[in-house]
Amino acid sequence: MVKTNSQKHILTILLEDYFQVGAFDRLIRQQTWSRFEPRYLRNTLKALDLLDNQQTKATFFVSSWIAEQSPELIREIIGRGHEIASRGSDHQNLQQISPEEFRADLRRTRELLEQTSGQKISGYRAAGKLSYSADLWKLDMLAEEGFAYDASFLPTWNAVKENLPRLYAHEYTSDAKKIWELPYSTYRLGNFLLPISGGNYFRQLPYTLLRRAVSKWHEQAKAPFVLYFHVWELDVEQPRISAASSLNSIRHYRKLDKMAWIINENLSRYQFTSCADFLEINNTAEDDKNSLKVVNEVGLDTGDARQAKNREKVSIVIPCFNEEKTLPYLANTLRSLEEYLQQTYELQFIFIDDQSSDLTFAKLRELFSAKPNAIILQHEQNKGVAAGIMTGLKNAQTDIVCSIDADCTYDPHELANMIPLLREGVALVTASPYHPAGGVRNIPAWRLSLSKVASWLYRQTLPTKLFTYTSCFRVYRRSAVENLDLKENGFLGVAEMLGKLDLQGGRIVEHPAILDVRLFGFSKMKTARTILGHLRLLSRLAVMRRRGRKNSEKLIVHKPLSKS
C-alpha cells in the first residue's frame, strides 16, 4: 500500500508487560512483578521488527522498572534508531501522588533512563490519562523540570470547547517556560470526544468507524495524528489472569489477534515518526553515557559469598494439581524466596504432582529438575492436597517443614516471619487471613463468608481457639505431624490435620497473613462437596474430643479415705 502523502504523524509505543496494566492493578501489586514470566522482551523485539518492515521510527515510553530489568533492551531500541522517553518509575496512580513525590519520580526516572540509554530524555507520558481540568499542574512541573513534551492528556469536550487548540498538539506556556503537549487524538461526536488514538480503542471499537475517523483526521487536521499501542497487544499467547473480572478481561484480551494487522495498516497508509523527530528535538546526550549501568543483575548464583555459615535446614513442600499455567510464576517466586532467605536458611523444595491431567509434571521437570535442592515426586493416582502435604512431610530430610500453595495466594516470603515462631514445644505455625492483623484481597464475598463460617464452627469444636483452620500455608515440626492418621486426603485433610494435632495436645501458633486471589488457572475445590465434608469432619472431631475427655476421666485414681 502506498502511503497517502508526506504529512507526518506521531507513533508512540508503551513498553510494559501484560501484568503491569491498569486493568489488573487491583489484582497485581508492583512488588510482585518480578515473579511473573516476563514477555516484554520478545514482544518489544516483535514491535521493532514490525517498525523495521514499515521503515518507521517511534518513541518508546519506558518505566524505570523496565530499564532496570533489561538495559540491553534499551540499547536495542536506541540501536534501531528509535527514541526513549519516560513513563515514570512504575504504573502508579498519579491522582494519588503529591507534587513533591511527582517531581522526585520525574527526576529519578529520567536520570536512570539517561544513564541507561545514552540519550537525553525529553518526553514523558503518565501511566494513566491526565485531565486538562485537574492535572495542568503536572504539565507545569514537567516544564519546570526541562521536559520538551508530554503525551498524557485525554481531551474532553467540556475541557476544550473554549480552547480548541488543546484538541491537537500544541505548545503550552508555564511561567515563561514552554512545553509541547501531544494529547490523545479524538473524534468529535456532538458534545462527546471519542478517543481514536489506538491501543484499546482500536481493539474495542468498530475498526471500520476508526479507520474512517483516522482518514478524516489525516485529510482535515493540520496537527499530527498521535497513534499508540502497547507491546503486549502484539502477544496473542500471553497468559490469562483468571481472577480478572469479565469487564477487565474484555478490556485486556479482546481482539489481540487483530492488533498487528491494524498497526501495519496504519503504518502502511500514513507517515509516522517519533515525537523527537516531529518536534525536531536533538536528544544527543551532553556527555558520554554509553557505559550502561545494570542495576538488577544480582541473582542466586552471585550471592554465595554473602551466605551465612551453619544455616538452618528447612524443607518446603508444594503440592501441585493441574498447575501448568501457574508454575512459571511459582518458579520466579521461589527464586526470589531463596535469595530472600539464603543468609538464614538452607532450603530444600519438594514438589508433589498429584497425577495432574495437564502438563504440570513435565513443566515441573523442565523448571526444577536441574536444581540440586529440589525433589519432584508424583502420586500414582490423584489423592488430594492434604495427601500431597503428607507425602512431602514423609520425604523431607529436615524437622522443619513448610507447606505452601502452588498458586502463591499466600506470599511465600512470609515464611521469614513464620519459621522463627516454630520454637521449642510448638508443633505447627499456621497462616491466618482472618486474624485481626491479617487480611484478604480480591476474594469473592460468598467464598469468604463460607470460609469464615467454617472457621467459626471449628472454633466451637476444638480446644485451641484460632481465627483460621483451613490454610495450607504452614510450618510444621515434622516429628509432631508425620504419623497423623488422616481419613481425608483433600482440602478437608488440611483442617483434619490441624484438628487431630490439637486434640493430641500439640501446640499451634497462629500468624496473621494476607490471602490473595488466585491469578492463574482455577481453584479445584468443589464448594458443595467441601461444605458437606466439613460438617462430617466437624462431627468426627467433636466425637473424638468427647471420647478424649472420657478417657481422661478414667485415668483419674481415687484414693480410699484413710481410717481415723
mmCIF file of N, CA, C and O in Angstrom, residues 10-16 40-52 56-64 66-67 73-88 109 113 117 119-125 149 151 227-232 234 263 267 273-277 283:
data_model
loop_
_atom_site.group_PDB
_atom_site.id
_atom_site.type_symbol
_atom_site.label_atom_id
_atom_site.label_comp_id
_atom_site.label_asym_id
_atom_site.label_seq_id
_atom_site.Cartn_x
_atom_site.Cartn_y
_atom_site.Cartn_z
ATOM 1 N N ILE A 10 2.587 11.009 14.476
ATOM 2 C CA ILE A 10 3.450 10.588 15.593
ATOM 3 C C ILE A 10 3.063 9.202 16.054
ATOM 4 O O ILE A 10 1.878 8.913 16.285
ATOM 5 N N LEU A 11 4.054 8.338 16.214
ATOM 6 C CA LEU A 11 3.844 6.983 16.714
ATOM 7 C C LEU A 11 4.540 6.830 18.054
ATOM 8 O O LEU A 11 5.749 7.069 18.178
ATOM 9 N N THR A 12 3.772 6.429 19.075
ATOM 10 C CA THR A 12 4.342 6.172 20.402
ATOM 11 C C THR A 12 3.994 4.742 20.820
ATOM 12 O O THR A 12 2.904 4.248 20.525
ATOM 13 N N ILE A 13 4.937 4.107 21.495
ATOM 14 C CA ILE A 13 4.778 2.709 21.906
ATOM 15 C C ILE A 13 5.043 2.624 23.404
ATOM 16 O O ILE A 13 6.051 3.147 23.902
ATOM 17 N N LEU A 14 4.129 1.985 24.113
ATOM 18 C CA LEU A 14 4.244 1.850 25.566
ATOM 19 C C LEU A 14 4.881 0.511 25.875
ATOM 20 O O LEU A 14 4.299 -0.547 25.601
ATOM 21 N N LEU A 15 6.065 0.558 26.468
ATOM 22 C CA LEU A 15 6.811 -0.663 26.751
ATOM 23 C C LEU A 15 6.442 -1.130 28.159
ATOM 24 O O LEU A 15 6.969 -0.631 29.156
ATOM 25 N N GLU A 16 5.515 -2.066 28.228
ATOM 26 C CA GLU A 16 5.116 -2.649 29.507
ATOM 27 C C GLU A 16 4.668 -4.078 29.265
ATOM 28 O O GLU A 16 4.388 -4.474 28.135
ATOM 29 N N TYR A 40 7.858 -9.080 27.880
ATOM 30 C CA TYR A 40 8.055 -7.806 27.207
ATOM 31 C C TYR A 40 9.266 -7.815 26.279
ATOM 32 O O TYR A 40 9.311 -7.076 25.285
ATOM 33 N N LEU A 41 10.262 -8.659 26.562
ATOM 34 C CA LEU A 41 11.441 -8.711 25.705
ATOM 35 C C LEU A 41 11.064 -9.166 24.301
ATOM 36 O O LEU A 41 11.342 -8.489 23.306
ATOM 37 N N ARG A 42 10.405 -10.324 24.211
ATOM 38 C CA ARG A 42 10.031 -10.848 22.904
ATOM 39 C C ARG A 42 9.012 -9.949 22.212
ATOM 40 O O ARG A 42 9.034 -9.792 20.992
ATOM 41 N N ASN A 43 8.109 -9.353 23.009
ATOM 42 C CA ASN A 43 7.082 -8.501 22.404
ATOM 43 C C ASN A 43 7.671 -7.197 21.866
ATOM 44 O O ASN A 43 7.233 -6.683 20.834
ATOM 45 N N THR A 44 8.677 -6.658 22.558
ATOM 46 C CA THR A 44 9.327 -5.448 22.074
ATOM 47 C C THR A 44 10.120 -5.734 20.800
ATOM 48 O O THR A 44 10.117 -4.930 19.857
ATOM 49 N N LEU A 45 10.786 -6.875 20.771
ATOM 50 C CA LEU A 45 11.507 -7.252 19.552
ATOM 51 C C LEU A 45 10.532 -7.437 18.388
ATOM 52 O O LEU A 45 10.836 -7.086 17.237
ATOM 53 N N LYS A 46 9.356 -7.986 18.689
ATOM 54 C CA LYS A 46 8.325 -8.127 17.655
ATOM 55 C C LYS A 46 7.894 -6.753 17.134
ATOM 56 O O LYS A 46 7.724 -6.553 15.924
ATOM 57 N N ALA A 47 7.737 -5.795 18.059
ATOM 58 C CA ALA A 47 7.365 -4.433 17.654
ATOM 59 C C ALA A 47 8.480 -3.783 16.828
ATOM 60 O O ALA A 47 8.215 -3.100 15.830
ATOM 61 N N LEU A 48 9.725 -3.992 17.235
ATOM 62 C CA LEU A 48 10.852 -3.422 16.495
ATOM 63 C C LEU A 48 10.937 -3.985 15.081
ATOM 64 O O LEU A 48 11.212 -3.247 14.114
ATOM 65 N N ASP A 49 10.699 -5.279 14.948
ATOM 66 C CA ASP A 49 10.709 -5.883 13.610
ATOM 67 C C ASP A 49 9.580 -5.315 12.746
ATOM 68 O O ASP A 49 9.766 -5.070 11.544
ATOM 69 N N LEU A 50 8.419 -5.122 13.361
ATOM 70 C CA LEU A 50 7.289 -4.537 12.632
ATOM 71 C C LEU A 50 7.655 -3.141 12.122
ATOM 72 O O LEU A 50 7.369 -2.785 10.969
ATOM 73 N N LEU A 51 8.310 -2.346 12.993
ATOM 74 C CA LEU A 51 8.707 -0.996 12.585
ATOM 75 C C LEU A 51 9.760 -1.036 11.483
ATOM 76 O O LEU A 51 9.737 -0.219 10.556
ATOM 77 N N ASP A 52 10.710 -1.972 11.582
ATOM 78 C CA ASP A 52 11.727 -2.098 10.534
ATOM 79 C C ASP A 52 11.082 -2.412 9.195
ATOM 80 O O ASP A 52 11.450 -1.838 8.152
ATOM 81 N N THR A 56 9.644 2.695 9.782
ATOM 82 C CA THR A 56 9.018 3.718 10.622
ATOM 83 C C THR A 56 9.789 3.863 11.928
ATOM 84 O O THR A 56 10.239 2.865 12.504
ATOM 85 N N LYS A 57 9.934 5.076 12.406
ATOM 86 C CA LYS A 57 10.554 5.351 13.697
ATOM 87 C C LYS A 57 9.471 5.725 14.709
ATOM 88 O O LYS A 57 8.420 6.254 14.347
ATOM 89 N N ALA A 58 9.759 5.457 15.980
ATOM 90 C CA ALA A 58 8.754 5.681 17.023
ATOM 91 C C ALA A 58 9.428 6.126 18.314
ATOM 92 O O ALA A 58 10.652 6.022 18.478
ATOM 93 N N THR A 59 8.593 6.620 19.232
ATOM 94 C CA THR A 59 9.028 6.914 20.603
ATOM 95 C C THR A 59 8.545 5.801 21.510
ATOM 96 O O THR A 59 7.352 5.480 21.528
ATOM 97 N N PHE A 60 9.456 5.193 22.264
ATOM 98 C CA PHE A 60 9.117 4.159 23.241
ATOM 99 C C PHE A 60 9.096 4.794 24.627
ATOM 100 O O PHE A 60 10.121 5.295 25.108
ATOM 101 N N PHE A 61 7.929 4.790 25.260
ATOM 102 C CA PHE A 61 7.818 5.265 26.636
ATOM 103 C C PHE A 61 8.127 4.107 27.570
ATOM 104 O O PHE A 61 7.462 3.066 27.538
ATOM 105 N N VAL A 62 9.147 4.304 28.427
ATOM 106 C CA VAL A 62 9.708 3.215 29.222
ATOM 107 C C VAL A 62 9.717 3.605 30.699
ATOM 108 O O VAL A 62 10.093 4.731 31.048
ATOM 109 N N SER A 63 9.330 2.679 31.561
ATOM 110 C CA SER A 63 9.406 2.907 33.012
ATOM 111 C C SER A 63 10.801 2.562 33.516
ATOM 112 O O SER A 63 11.553 1.817 32.878
ATOM 113 N N SER A 64 11.134 3.091 34.669
ATOM 114 C CA SER A 64 12.440 2.768 35.262
ATOM 115 C C SER A 64 12.518 1.293 35.616
ATOM 116 O O SER A 64 13.611 0.704 35.592
ATOM 117 N N ILE A 66 11.391 -1.276 33.896
ATOM 118 C CA ILE A 66 11.824 -1.996 32.699
ATOM 119 C C ILE A 66 13.301 -1.712 32.426
ATOM 120 O O ILE A 66 14.078 -2.622 32.098
ATOM 121 N N ALA A 67 13.703 -0.459 32.562
ATOM 122 C CA ALA A 67 15.096 -0.103 32.293
ATOM 123 C C ALA A 67 16.045 -0.817 33.250
ATOM 124 O O ALA A 67 17.142 -1.231 32.858
ATOM 125 N N LEU A 73 17.819 -4.194 26.386
ATOM 126 C CA LEU A 73 16.686 -3.937 25.506
ATOM 127 C C LEU A 73 16.637 -2.450 25.134
ATOM 128 O O LEU A 73 16.320 -2.107 23.992
ATOM 129 N N ILE A 74 16.953 -1.577 26.081
ATOM 130 C CA ILE A 74 17.003 -0.144 25.795
ATOM 131 C C ILE A 74 18.066 0.131 24.736
ATOM 132 O O ILE A 74 17.854 0.925 23.809
ATOM 133 N N ARG A 75 19.202 -0.543 24.864
ATOM 134 C CA ARG A 75 20.268 -0.402 23.856
ATOM 135 C C ARG A 75 19.774 -0.808 22.475
ATOM 136 O O ARG A 75 20.084 -0.179 21.469
ATOM 137 N N GLU A 76 18.998 -1.907 22.424
ATOM 138 C CA GLU A 76 18.496 -2.399 21.143
ATOM 139 C C GLU A 76 17.554 -1.388 20.500
ATOM 140 O O GLU A 76 17.603 -1.158 19.278
ATOM 141 N N ILE A 77 16.675 -0.787 21.309
ATOM 142 C CA ILE A 77 15.732 0.213 20.783
ATOM 143 C C ILE A 77 16.495 1.411 20.212
ATOM 144 O O ILE A 77 16.211 1.890 19.102
ATOM 145 N N ILE A 78 17.481 1.890 20.974
ATOM 146 C CA ILE A 78 18.294 3.016 20.507
ATOM 147 C C ILE A 78 19.054 2.625 19.241
ATOM 148 O O ILE A 78 19.126 3.386 18.268
ATOM 149 N N GLY A 79 19.602 1.418 19.237
ATOM 150 C CA GLY A 79 20.389 0.962 18.092
ATOM 151 C C GLY A 79 19.590 0.873 16.809
ATOM 152 O O GLY A 79 20.153 0.972 15.706
ATOM 153 N N ARG A 80 18.281 0.693 16.925
ATOM 154 C CA ARG A 80 17.448 0.628 15.720
ATOM 155 C C ARG A 80 16.877 1.992 15.330
ATOM 156 O O ARG A 80 16.009 2.090 14.465
ATOM 157 N N GLY A 81 17.353 3.036 16.000
ATOM 158 C CA GLY A 81 17.025 4.388 15.564
ATOM 159 C C GLY A 81 15.803 5.012 16.186
ATOM 160 O O GLY A 81 15.293 6.029 15.678
ATOM 161 N N HIS A 82 15.314 4.471 17.300
ATOM 162 C CA HIS A 82 14.103 4.993 17.927
ATOM 163 C C HIS A 82 14.445 5.855 19.139
ATOM 164 O O HIS A 82 15.579 5.868 19.621
ATOM 165 N N GLU A 83 13.420 6.521 19.666
ATOM 166 C CA GLU A 83 13.602 7.410 20.811
ATOM 167 C C GLU A 83 13.105 6.726 22.088
ATOM 168 O O GLU A 83 12.111 5.999 22.073
ATOM 169 N N ILE A 84 13.808 7.003 23.190
ATOM 170 C CA ILE A 84 13.367 6.564 24.519
ATOM 171 C C ILE A 84 12.831 7.774 25.270
ATOM 172 O O ILE A 84 13.456 8.839 25.284
ATOM 173 N N ALA A 85 11.664 7.631 25.899
ATOM 174 C CA ALA A 85 11.092 8.683 26.740
ATOM 175 C C ALA A 85 10.595 8.051 28.038
ATOM 176 O O ALA A 85 10.540 6.822 28.176
ATOM 177 N N SER A 86 10.228 8.882 28.991
ATOM 178 C CA SER A 86 9.925 8.417 30.354
ATOM 179 C C SER A 86 8.456 8.088 30.547
ATOM 180 O O SER A 86 7.578 8.809 30.068
ATOM 181 N N ARG A 87 8.226 7.013 31.294
ATOM 182 C CA ARG A 87 6.867 6.687 31.737
ATOM 183 C C ARG A 87 6.796 6.593 33.259
ATOM 184 O O ARG A 87 5.885 6.000 33.819
ATOM 185 N N GLY A 88 7.765 7.153 33.942
ATOM 186 C CA GLY A 88 7.752 7.114 35.400
ATOM 187 C C GLY A 88 8.359 5.838 35.942
ATOM 188 O O GLY A 88 8.811 4.970 35.201
ATOM 189 N N THR A 109 13.496 8.811 37.508
ATOM 190 C CA THR A 109 13.317 8.005 36.296
ATOM 191 C C THR A 109 14.131 8.565 35.133
ATOM 192 O O THR A 109 14.763 7.815 34.389
ATOM 193 N N LEU A 113 16.992 6.532 33.042
ATOM 194 C CA LEU A 113 16.825 6.306 31.608
ATOM 195 C C LEU A 113 17.952 6.941 30.802
ATOM 196 O O LEU A 113 18.418 6.371 29.806
ATOM 197 N N SER A 117 20.204 4.703 28.524
ATOM 198 C CA SER A 117 20.034 4.840 27.073
ATOM 199 C C SER A 117 21.154 5.599 26.385
ATOM 200 O O SER A 117 21.396 5.419 25.193
ATOM 201 N N GLN A 119 20.834 8.632 25.817
ATOM 202 C CA GLN A 119 20.098 9.719 25.195
ATOM 203 C C GLN A 119 19.653 10.728 26.247
ATOM 204 O O GLN A 119 19.467 10.384 27.408
ATOM 205 N N LYS A 120 19.449 11.951 25.824
ATOM 206 C CA LYS A 120 18.760 12.913 26.667
ATOM 207 C C LYS A 120 17.271 12.581 26.637
ATOM 208 O O LYS A 120 16.696 12.368 25.570
ATOM 209 N N ILE A 121 16.646 12.523 27.786
ATOM 210 C CA ILE A 121 15.218 12.184 27.869
ATOM 211 C C ILE A 121 14.416 13.471 27.823
ATOM 212 O O ILE A 121 14.476 14.297 28.731
ATOM 213 N N SER A 122 13.635 13.631 26.737
ATOM 214 C CA SER A 122 12.914 14.886 26.507
ATOM 215 C C SER A 122 11.416 14.771 26.743
ATOM 216 O O SER A 122 10.740 15.783 26.906
ATOM 217 N N GLY A 123 10.877 13.530 26.730
ATOM 218 C CA GLY A 123 9.433 13.367 26.777
ATOM 219 C C GLY A 123 8.945 12.545 27.945
ATOM 220 O O GLY A 123 9.698 11.801 28.576
ATOM 221 N N TYR A 124 7.652 12.674 28.219
ATOM 222 C CA TYR A 124 7.026 11.979 29.347
ATOM 223 C C TYR A 124 5.606 11.579 28.954
ATOM 224 O O TYR A 124 4.917 12.303 28.218
ATOM 225 N N ARG A 125 5.184 10.421 29.463
ATOM 226 C CA ARG A 125 3.786 10.015 29.369
ATOM 227 C C ARG A 125 3.408 9.318 30.671
ATOM 228 O O ARG A 125 4.089 8.380 31.115
ATOM 229 N N TYR A 149 8.316 17.767 25.916
ATOM 230 C CA TYR A 149 6.936 17.431 25.531
ATOM 231 C C TYR A 149 6.347 16.412 26.501
ATOM 232 O O TYR A 149 7.056 15.728 27.239
ATOM 233 N N ALA A 151 2.755 13.540 26.616
ATOM 234 C CA ALA A 151 1.716 12.892 25.799
ATOM 235 C C ALA A 151 0.713 12.175 26.693
ATOM 236 O O ALA A 151 0.364 11.022 26.455
ATOM 237 N N LEU A 227 -0.675 8.230 17.335
ATOM 238 C CA LEU A 227 -1.050 6.813 17.420
ATOM 239 C C LEU A 227 -0.203 6.136 18.487
ATOM 240 O O LEU A 227 0.992 6.432 18.626
ATOM 241 N N TYR A 228 -0.813 5.236 19.264
ATOM 242 C CA TYR A 228 -0.035 4.490 20.252
ATOM 243 C C TYR A 228 -0.522 3.047 20.317
ATOM 244 O O TYR A 228 -1.651 2.722 19.942
ATOM 245 N N PHE A 229 0.352 2.172 20.821
ATOM 246 C CA PHE A 229 -0.052 0.823 21.213
ATOM 247 C C PHE A 229 0.931 0.310 22.256
ATOM 248 O O PHE A 229 2.018 0.863 22.454
ATOM 249 N N HIS A 230 0.514 -0.739 22.980
ATOM 250 C CA HIS A 230 1.372 -1.391 23.971
ATOM 251 C C HIS A 230 2.037 -2.603 23.323
ATOM 252 O O HIS A 230 1.415 -3.284 22.503
ATOM 253 N N VAL A 231 3.252 -2.917 23.741
ATOM 254 C CA VAL A 231 3.925 -4.073 23.131
ATOM 255 C C VAL A 231 3.182 -5.372 23.449
ATOM 256 O O VAL A 231 3.183 -6.307 22.643
ATOM 257 N N TRP A 232 2.512 -5.448 24.608
ATOM 258 C CA TRP A 232 1.800 -6.682 24.946
ATOM 259 C C TRP A 232 0.579 -6.903 24.049
ATOM 260 O O TRP A 232 0.052 -8.021 23.979
ATOM 261 N N LEU A 234 0.641 -7.092 20.983
ATOM 262 C CA LEU A 234 1.083 -7.939 19.875
ATOM 263 C C LEU A 234 1.228 -9.395 20.297
ATOM 264 O O LEU A 234 1.652 -10.240 19.508
ATOM 265 N N ILE A 263 -2.135 -2.163 13.187
ATOM 266 C CA ILE A 263 -0.960 -1.291 13.237
ATOM 267 C C ILE A 263 -0.282 -1.260 11.877
ATOM 268 O O ILE A 263 0.086 -0.192 11.356
ATOM 269 N N LEU A 267 0.458 2.052 9.538
ATOM 270 C CA LEU A 267 1.822 2.426 9.179
ATOM 271 C C LEU A 267 2.022 2.367 7.668
ATOM 272 O O LEU A 267 2.899 3.048 7.115
ATOM 273 N N THR A 273 6.421 9.031 12.665
ATOM 274 C CA THR A 273 7.777 9.185 13.170
ATOM 275 C C THR A 273 7.721 9.372 14.685
ATOM 276 O O THR A 273 6.640 9.360 15.288
ATOM 277 N N SER A 274 8.878 9.550 15.298
ATOM 278 C CA SER A 274 8.934 9.709 16.758
ATOM 279 C C SER A 274 8.559 11.130 17.156
ATOM 280 O O SER A 274 8.544 12.053 16.329
ATOM 281 N N CYS A 275 8.282 11.310 18.432
ATOM 282 C CA CYS A 275 7.964 12.652 18.945
ATOM 283 C C CYS A 275 9.144 13.595 18.736
ATOM 284 O O CYS A 275 8.970 14.739 18.283
ATOM 285 N N ALA A 276 10.334 13.135 19.075
ATOM 286 C CA ALA A 276 11.521 13.986 18.959
ATOM 287 C C ALA A 276 11.766 14.391 17.520
ATOM 288 O O ALA A 276 12.114 15.557 17.230
ATOM 289 N N ASP A 277 11.594 13.455 16.588
ATOM 290 C CA ASP A 277 11.812 13.777 15.181
ATOM 291 C C ASP A 277 10.777 14.783 14.694
ATOM 292 O O ASP A 277 11.108 15.739 13.991
ATOM 293 N N ASN A 283 18.197 14.826 20.854
ATOM 294 C CA ASN A 283 18.319 14.090 22.121
ATOM 295 C C ASN A 283 19.724 13.580 22.390
ATOM 296 O O ASN A 283 19.920 12.725 23.241
#
